[in-house]
Amino acid sequence: MSNSESTATGYVWGYRRVSSVQQSYERQTKALHDEGIPEDRIYEDTLSGKTMDRPGLKALLSVARPGDTVVVSSLDRLGRTVLGTLQTFEELEEAGIHVRSLKAGEQFDGITGKLLRNIMLSIAEWERENIKERAAEGRAALAAKGERKPRPKTALRPEKVAAVRALRAQGWTIDRIVKKEEISRASVYRALDH
């Protein structure tokens, strides 16, 4: 039985990402195929890791179930920053989906893996707090000048509305949807009422 077939612990899926159309999936694809993952179980995105709106990853999340495993050639395929990578990693884990990197030294099992993960989580938390602090300083500077940063009112794209509805139908909480989709609570409610 190949690594990609159904096991007692679930299915194995592949995910690959490149930042631009000039880059090739070749190395990632070979690594995933060498693990026995067929092409029809591999999802992909061609876009910067800076954006959290990744249709390929969302499609994968819509089919992967608790107990399944997502395999990547390296953890940086999940995001471009430590924070982005860990957010995606945490989303998958919250959904009961395991993540396995094929890159040496990126396994989170065992004592060394737990230590590595705790270090990464600490860095991500530090990065998160710095982002919040800079945003608060920016708001304070505008307030001192008697100004306010306007909140853009933009309509949600149809695919975002569909994603919100699908997550809610799967039993996700509003807070969890807000975090995953990176939209406001009001936008989530608008999507559900749409």
PDB file of C-alpha atoms in Angstrom:
ATOM      1  CA  MET A   1       0.000   0.000   0.000  1.00  0.00           C
ATOM      2  CA  SER A   2       1.448   3.404  -0.961  1.00  0.00           C
ATOM      3  CA  ASN A   3       1.863   6.228   1.538  1.00  0.00           C
ATOM      4  CA  SER A   4      -1.019   8.108  -0.096  1.00  0.00           C
ATOM      5  CA  GLU A   5      -3.671   5.431   0.311  1.00  0.00           C
ATOM      6  CA  SER A   6      -6.210   5.371   3.094  1.00  0.00           C
ATOM      7  CA  THR A   7      -4.819   4.024   6.338  1.00  0.00           C
ATOM      8  CA  ALA A   8      -6.201   3.639   9.833  1.00  0.00           C
ATOM      9  CA  THR A   9      -5.047   7.204  10.423  1.00  0.00           C
ATOM     10  CA  GLY A  10      -6.542   8.715   7.258  1.00  0.00           C
ATOM     11  CA  TYR A  11      -5.482   9.857   3.803  1.00  0.00           C
ATOM     12  CA  VAL A  12      -2.230  11.509   2.790  1.00  0.00           C
ATOM     13  CA  TRP A  13      -2.430  14.661   0.651  1.00  0.00           C
ATOM     14  CA  GLY A  14       0.254  16.813  -0.942  1.00  0.00           C
ATOM     15  CA  TYR A  15       0.510  20.599  -1.114  1.00  0.00           C
ATOM     16  CA  ARG A  16       2.919  22.629  -3.226  1.00  0.00           C
ATOM     17  CA  ARG A  17       3.310  26.373  -3.726  1.00  0.00           C
ATOM     18  CA  VAL A  18       5.438  28.642  -5.868  1.00  0.00           C
ATOM     19  CA  SER A  19       5.513  32.436  -5.672  1.00  0.00           C
ATOM     20  CA  SER A  20       5.236  33.204  -9.379  1.00  0.00           C
ATOM     21  CA  VAL A  21       4.480  31.616 -12.735  1.00  0.00           C
ATOM     22  CA  GLN A  22       8.199  31.854 -13.566  1.00  0.00           C
ATOM     23  CA  GLN A  23       8.970  29.298 -10.849  1.00  0.00           C
ATOM     24  CA  SER A  24       8.547  25.554 -11.294  1.00  0.00           C
ATOM     25  CA  TYR A  25       6.770  22.947  -9.177  1.00  0.00           C
ATOM     26  CA  GLU A  26       9.208  20.311 -10.445  1.00  0.00           C
ATOM     27  CA  ARG A  27      11.306  19.784  -7.288  1.00  0.00           C
ATOM     28  CA  GLN A  28       8.274  19.802  -4.970  1.00  0.00           C
ATOM     29  CA  THR A  29       6.305  17.514  -7.286  1.00  0.00           C
ATOM     30  CA  LYS A  30       9.143  14.975  -7.461  1.00  0.00           C
ATOM     31  CA  ALA A  31       9.456  14.935  -3.655  1.00  0.00           C
ATOM     32  CA  LEU A  32       5.704  14.382  -3.239  1.00  0.00           C
ATOM     33  CA  HIS A  33       5.580  11.691  -5.949  1.00  0.00           C
ATOM     34  CA  ASP A  34       8.572   9.954  -4.331  1.00  0.00           C
ATOM     35  CA  GLU A  35       6.408   9.720  -1.193  1.00  0.00           C
ATOM     36  CA  GLY A  36       3.804   7.872  -3.244  1.00  0.00           C
ATOM     37  CA  ILE A  37       1.334  10.749  -3.426  1.00  0.00           C
ATOM     38  CA  PRO A  38      -0.470  10.678  -6.795  1.00  0.00           C
ATOM     39  CA  GLU A  39      -1.123  13.854  -8.755  1.00  0.00           C
ATOM     40  CA  ASP A  40      -4.859  13.783  -7.999  1.00  0.00           C
ATOM     41  CA  ARG A  41      -4.076  14.124  -4.270  1.00  0.00           C
ATOM     42  CA  ILE A  42      -1.787  17.140  -4.695  1.00  0.00           C
ATOM     43  CA  TYR A  43      -3.131  20.680  -4.340  1.00  0.00           C
ATOM     44  CA  GLU A  44      -1.213  23.759  -5.416  1.00  0.00           C
ATOM     45  CA  ASP A  45      -1.048  27.532  -5.397  1.00  0.00           C
ATOM     46  CA  THR A  46       0.938  29.905  -7.582  1.00  0.00           C
ATOM     47  CA  LEU A  47       1.147  33.049  -5.511  1.00  0.00           C
ATOM     48  CA  SER A  48       3.136  34.809  -2.862  1.00  0.00           C
ATOM     49  CA  GLY A  49       3.208  33.237   0.583  1.00  0.00           C
ATOM     50  CA  LYS A  50       2.388  36.702   1.948  1.00  0.00           C
ATOM     51  CA  THR A  51      -1.249  36.339   0.998  1.00  0.00           C
ATOM     52  CA  MET A  52      -3.464  34.128   3.141  1.00  0.00           C
ATOM     53  CA  ASP A  53      -6.030  33.827   0.328  1.00  0.00           C
ATOM     54  CA  ARG A  54      -4.810  30.565  -1.194  1.00  0.00           C
ATOM     55  CA  PRO A  55      -7.474  28.770  -3.233  1.00  0.00           C
ATOM     56  CA  GLY A  56      -5.462  25.544  -3.552  1.00  0.00           C
ATOM     57  CA  LEU A  57      -4.939  25.289   0.207  1.00  0.00           C
ATOM     58  CA  LYS A  58      -8.619  26.083   0.820  1.00  0.00           C
ATOM     59  CA  ALA A  59      -9.635  23.370  -1.629  1.00  0.00           C
ATOM     60  CA  LEU A  60      -7.352  20.925   0.195  1.00  0.00           C
ATOM     61  CA  LEU A  61      -8.881  21.900   3.541  1.00  0.00           C
ATOM     62  CA  SER A  62     -12.337  21.265   2.113  1.00  0.00           C
ATOM     63  CA  VAL A  63     -11.496  17.608   1.377  1.00  0.00           C
ATOM     64  CA  ALA A  64      -9.019  16.728   4.146  1.00  0.00           C
ATOM     65  CA  ARG A  65     -10.558  15.275   7.278  1.00  0.00           C
ATOM     66  CA  PRO A  66      -9.379  14.784  10.873  1.00  0.00           C
ATOM     67  CA  GLY A  67      -6.706  12.096  10.911  1.00  0.00           C
ATOM     68  CA  ASP A  68      -5.467  12.926   7.398  1.00  0.00           C
ATOM     69  CA  THR A  69      -1.910  14.120   6.750  1.00  0.00           C
ATOM     70  CA  VAL A  70      -0.767  16.989   4.524  1.00  0.00           C
ATOM     71  CA  VAL A  71       2.752  16.556   3.163  1.00  0.00           C
ATOM     72  CA  VAL A  72       4.890  19.484   1.981  1.00  0.00           C
ATOM     73  CA  SER A  73       8.436  19.505   0.621  1.00  0.00           C
ATOM     74  CA  SER A  74       9.311  22.080   3.317  1.00  0.00           C
ATOM     75  CA  LEU A  75       7.360  24.109   5.869  1.00  0.00           C
ATOM     76  CA  ASP A  76       8.025  27.391   4.023  1.00  0.00           C
ATOM     77  CA  ARG A  77       5.524  26.192   1.397  1.00  0.00           C
ATOM     78  CA  LEU A  78       2.798  26.827   4.007  1.00  0.00           C
ATOM     79  CA  GLY A  79       3.749  30.504   4.392  1.00  0.00           C
ATOM     80  CA  ARG A  80       6.472  33.036   3.763  1.00  0.00           C
ATOM     81  CA  THR A  81       7.016  34.179   7.359  1.00  0.00           C
ATOM     82  CA  VAL A  82       7.344  32.221  10.595  1.00  0.00           C
ATOM     83  CA  LEU A  83       4.029  33.728  11.671  1.00  0.00           C
ATOM     84  CA  GLY A  84       2.258  32.861   8.411  1.00  0.00           C
ATOM     85  CA  THR A  85       3.650  29.327   8.376  1.00  0.00           C
ATOM     86  CA  LEU A  86       2.651  28.672  11.974  1.00  0.00           C
ATOM     87  CA  GLN A  87      -0.830  30.148  11.467  1.00  0.00           C
ATOM     88  CA  THR A  88      -1.414  27.710   8.615  1.00  0.00           C
ATOM     89  CA  PHE A  89       0.160  24.878  10.633  1.00  0.00           C
ATOM     90  CA  GLU A  90      -2.119  25.685  13.605  1.00  0.00           C
ATOM     91  CA  GLU A  91      -5.218  25.859  11.357  1.00  0.00           C
ATOM     92  CA  LEU A  92      -4.464  22.399  10.017  1.00  0.00           C
ATOM     93  CA  GLU A  93      -3.808  21.004  13.496  1.00  0.00           C
ATOM     94  CA  GLU A  94      -7.018  22.596  14.853  1.00  0.00           C
ATOM     95  CA  ALA A  95      -8.881  20.750  12.102  1.00  0.00           C
ATOM     96  CA  GLY A  96      -7.222  17.496  13.245  1.00  0.00           C
ATOM     97  CA  ILE A  97      -5.009  17.338  10.143  1.00  0.00           C
ATOM     98  CA  HIS A  98      -1.352  16.366  10.604  1.00  0.00           C
ATOM     99  CA  VAL A  99       1.454  18.166   8.768  1.00  0.00           C
ATOM    100  CA  ARG A 100       4.602  16.411   7.598  1.00  0.00           C
ATOM    101  CA  SER A 101       7.560  18.173   6.027  1.00  0.00           C
ATOM    102  CA  LEU A 102       9.946  16.195   3.840  1.00  0.00           C
ATOM    103  CA  LYS A 103      12.820  18.540   4.665  1.00  0.00           C
ATOM    104  CA  ALA A 104      15.308  17.196   7.195  1.00  0.00           C
ATOM    105  CA  GLY A 105      15.082  18.903  10.569  1.00  0.00           C
ATOM    106  CA  GLU A 106      11.486  20.073  10.096  1.00  0.00           C
ATOM    107  CA  GLN A 107       9.753  17.252  11.925  1.00  0.00           C
ATOM    108  CA  PHE A 108       7.809  18.200  15.034  1.00  0.00           C
ATOM    109  CA  ASP A 109       7.699  14.765  16.636  1.00  0.00           C
ATOM    110  CA  GLY A 110       9.992  13.715  19.480  1.00  0.00           C
ATOM    111  CA  ILE A 111      11.705  15.935  22.048  1.00  0.00           C
ATOM    112  CA  THR A 112      13.805  17.868  19.507  1.00  0.00           C
ATOM    113  CA  GLY A 113      10.747  18.487  17.339  1.00  0.00           C
ATOM    114  CA  LYS A 114       8.783  19.822  20.314  1.00  0.00           C
ATOM    115  CA  LEU A 115      11.671  22.128  21.200  1.00  0.00           C
ATOM    116  CA  LEU A 116      11.873  23.413  17.613  1.00  0.00           C
ATOM    117  CA  ARG A 117       8.147  24.020  17.539  1.00  0.00           C
ATOM    118  CA  ASN A 118       8.170  25.869  20.877  1.00  0.00           C
ATOM    119  CA  ILE A 119      10.970  28.117  19.613  1.00  0.00           C
ATOM    120  CA  MET A 120       9.028  28.827  16.406  1.00  0.00           C
ATOM    121  CA  LEU A 121       5.847  29.513  18.376  1.00  0.00           C
ATOM    122  CA  SER A 122       7.747  31.958  20.600  1.00  0.00           C
ATOM    123  CA  ILE A 123       9.132  33.779  17.562  1.00  0.00           C
ATOM    124  CA  ALA A 124       5.661  33.868  15.990  1.00  0.00           C
ATOM    125  CA  GLU A 125       4.152  35.265  19.202  1.00  0.00           C
ATOM    126  CA  TRP A 126       6.869  37.928  19.344  1.00  0.00           C
ATOM    127  CA  GLU A 127       6.188  38.792  15.677  1.00  0.00           C
ATOM    128  CA  ARG A 128       2.426  38.966  16.381  1.00  0.00           C
ATOM    129  CA  GLU A 129       2.940  41.319  19.352  1.00  0.00           C
ATOM    130  CA  ASN A 130       5.263  43.568  17.326  1.00  0.00           C
ATOM    131  CA  ILE A 131       2.651  43.858  14.581  1.00  0.00           C
ATOM    132  CA  LYS A 132      -0.030  44.781  17.152  1.00  0.00           C
ATOM    133  CA  GLU A 133       2.301  47.291  18.806  1.00  0.00           C
ATOM    134  CA  ARG A 134       3.165  49.009  15.506  1.00  0.00           C
ATOM    135  CA  ALA A 135      -0.525  49.180  14.565  1.00  0.00           C
ATOM    136  CA  ALA A 136      -1.385  50.704  17.973  1.00  0.00           C
ATOM    137  CA  GLU A 137       1.431  53.249  17.618  1.00  0.00           C
ATOM    138  CA  GLY A 138       0.133  54.202  14.166  1.00  0.00           C
ATOM    139  CA  ARG A 139      -3.405  54.690  15.502  1.00  0.00           C
ATOM    140  CA  ALA A 140      -2.088  56.743  18.432  1.00  0.00           C
ATOM    141  CA  ALA A 141      -0.070  58.963  16.081  1.00  0.00           C
ATOM    142  CA  LEU A 142      -3.145  59.597  13.929  1.00  0.00           C
ATOM    143  CA  ALA A 143      -5.289  60.261  17.018  1.00  0.00           C
ATOM    144  CA  ALA A 144      -2.718  62.790  18.288  1.00  0.00           C
ATOM    145  CA  LYS A 145      -3.185  64.672  15.013  1.00  0.00           C
ATOM    146  CA  GLY A 146      -6.954  64.428  15.344  1.00  0.00           C
ATOM    147  CA  GLU A 147      -7.204  61.961  12.479  1.00  0.00           C
ATOM    148  CA  ARG A 148      -8.547  58.451  12.172  1.00  0.00           C
ATOM    149  CA  LYS A 149      -7.544  55.765   9.760  1.00  0.00           C
ATOM    150  CA  PRO A 150     -10.651  55.051   7.709  1.00  0.00           C
ATOM    151  CA  ARG A 151     -11.820  51.471   7.630  1.00  0.00           C
ATOM    152  CA  PRO A 152     -12.290  50.414   4.023  1.00  0.00           C
ATOM    153  CA  LYS A 153     -15.731  49.073   3.231  1.00  0.00           C
ATOM    154  CA  THR A 154     -15.323  46.478   0.572  1.00  0.00           C
ATOM    155  CA  ALA A 155     -17.771  43.878  -0.584  1.00  0.00           C
ATOM    156  CA  LEU A 156     -16.661  40.307  -0.057  1.00  0.00           C
ATOM    157  CA  ARG A 157     -15.780  38.434  -3.217  1.00  0.00           C
ATOM    158  CA  PRO A 158     -18.135  35.530  -4.043  1.00  0.00           C
ATOM    159  CA  GLU A 159     -15.421  32.948  -3.322  1.00  0.00           C
ATOM    160  CA  LYS A 160     -14.847  34.486   0.140  1.00  0.00           C
ATOM    161  CA  VAL A 161     -18.605  34.331   0.856  1.00  0.00           C
ATOM    162  CA  ALA A 162     -18.615  30.680  -0.260  1.00  0.00           C
ATOM    163  CA  ALA A 163     -15.598  29.891   1.946  1.00  0.00           C
ATOM    164  CA  VAL A 164     -17.236  31.490   5.001  1.00  0.00           C
ATOM    165  CA  ARG A 165     -20.470  29.583   4.440  1.00  0.00           C
ATOM    166  CA  ALA A 166     -18.616  26.295   3.923  1.00  0.00           C
ATOM    167  CA  LEU A 167     -16.631  26.711   7.139  1.00  0.00           C
ATOM    168  CA  ARG A 168     -19.770  27.613   9.100  1.00  0.00           C
ATOM    169  CA  ALA A 169     -21.540  24.565   7.653  1.00  0.00           C
ATOM    170  CA  GLN A 170     -18.641  22.449   8.945  1.00  0.00           C
ATOM    171  CA  GLY A 171     -19.337  23.794  12.440  1.00  0.00           C
ATOM    172  CA  TRP A 172     -16.559  26.388  12.666  1.00  0.00           C
ATOM    173  CA  THR A 173     -17.096  29.165  15.206  1.00  0.00           C
ATOM    174  CA  ILE A 174     -17.379  32.793  14.073  1.00  0.00           C
ATOM    175  CA  ASP A 175     -14.093  33.647  15.826  1.00  0.00           C
ATOM    176  CA  ARG A 176     -12.261  30.815  14.106  1.00  0.00           C
ATOM    177  CA  ILE A 177     -13.654  31.877  10.696  1.00  0.00           C
ATOM    178  CA  VAL A 178     -12.594  35.489  11.379  1.00  0.00           C
ATOM    179  CA  LYS A 179      -9.051  34.318  12.105  1.00  0.00           C
ATOM    180  CA  LYS A 180      -8.804  31.932   9.167  1.00  0.00           C
ATOM    181  CA  GLU A 181     -10.333  34.226   6.542  1.00  0.00           C
ATOM    182  CA  GLU A 182      -8.753  37.389   7.992  1.00  0.00           C
ATOM    183  CA  ILE A 183     -11.985  39.377   7.847  1.00  0.00           C
ATOM    184  CA  SER A 184     -14.070  41.155  10.464  1.00  0.00           C
ATOM    185  CA  ARG A 185     -16.889  39.561  12.437  1.00  0.00           C
ATOM    186  CA  ALA A 186     -19.280  41.912  10.642  1.00  0.00           C
ATOM    187  CA  SER A 187     -18.041  40.601   7.278  1.00  0.00           C
ATOM    188  CA  VAL A 188     -18.607  37.020   8.426  1.00  0.00           C
ATOM    189  CA  TYR A 189     -22.177  37.826   9.455  1.00  0.00           C
ATOM    190  CA  ARG A 190     -22.751  39.665   6.156  1.00  0.00           C
ATOM    191  CA  ALA A 191     -21.475  36.627   4.241  1.00  0.00           C
ATOM    192  CA  LEU A 192     -23.772  34.317   6.196  1.00  0.00           C
ATOM    193  CA  ASP A 193     -26.766  36.628   5.632  1.00  0.00           C
ATOM    194  CA  HIS A 194     -25.848  37.287   1.970  1.00  0.00           C
TER     195      HIS A 194
END
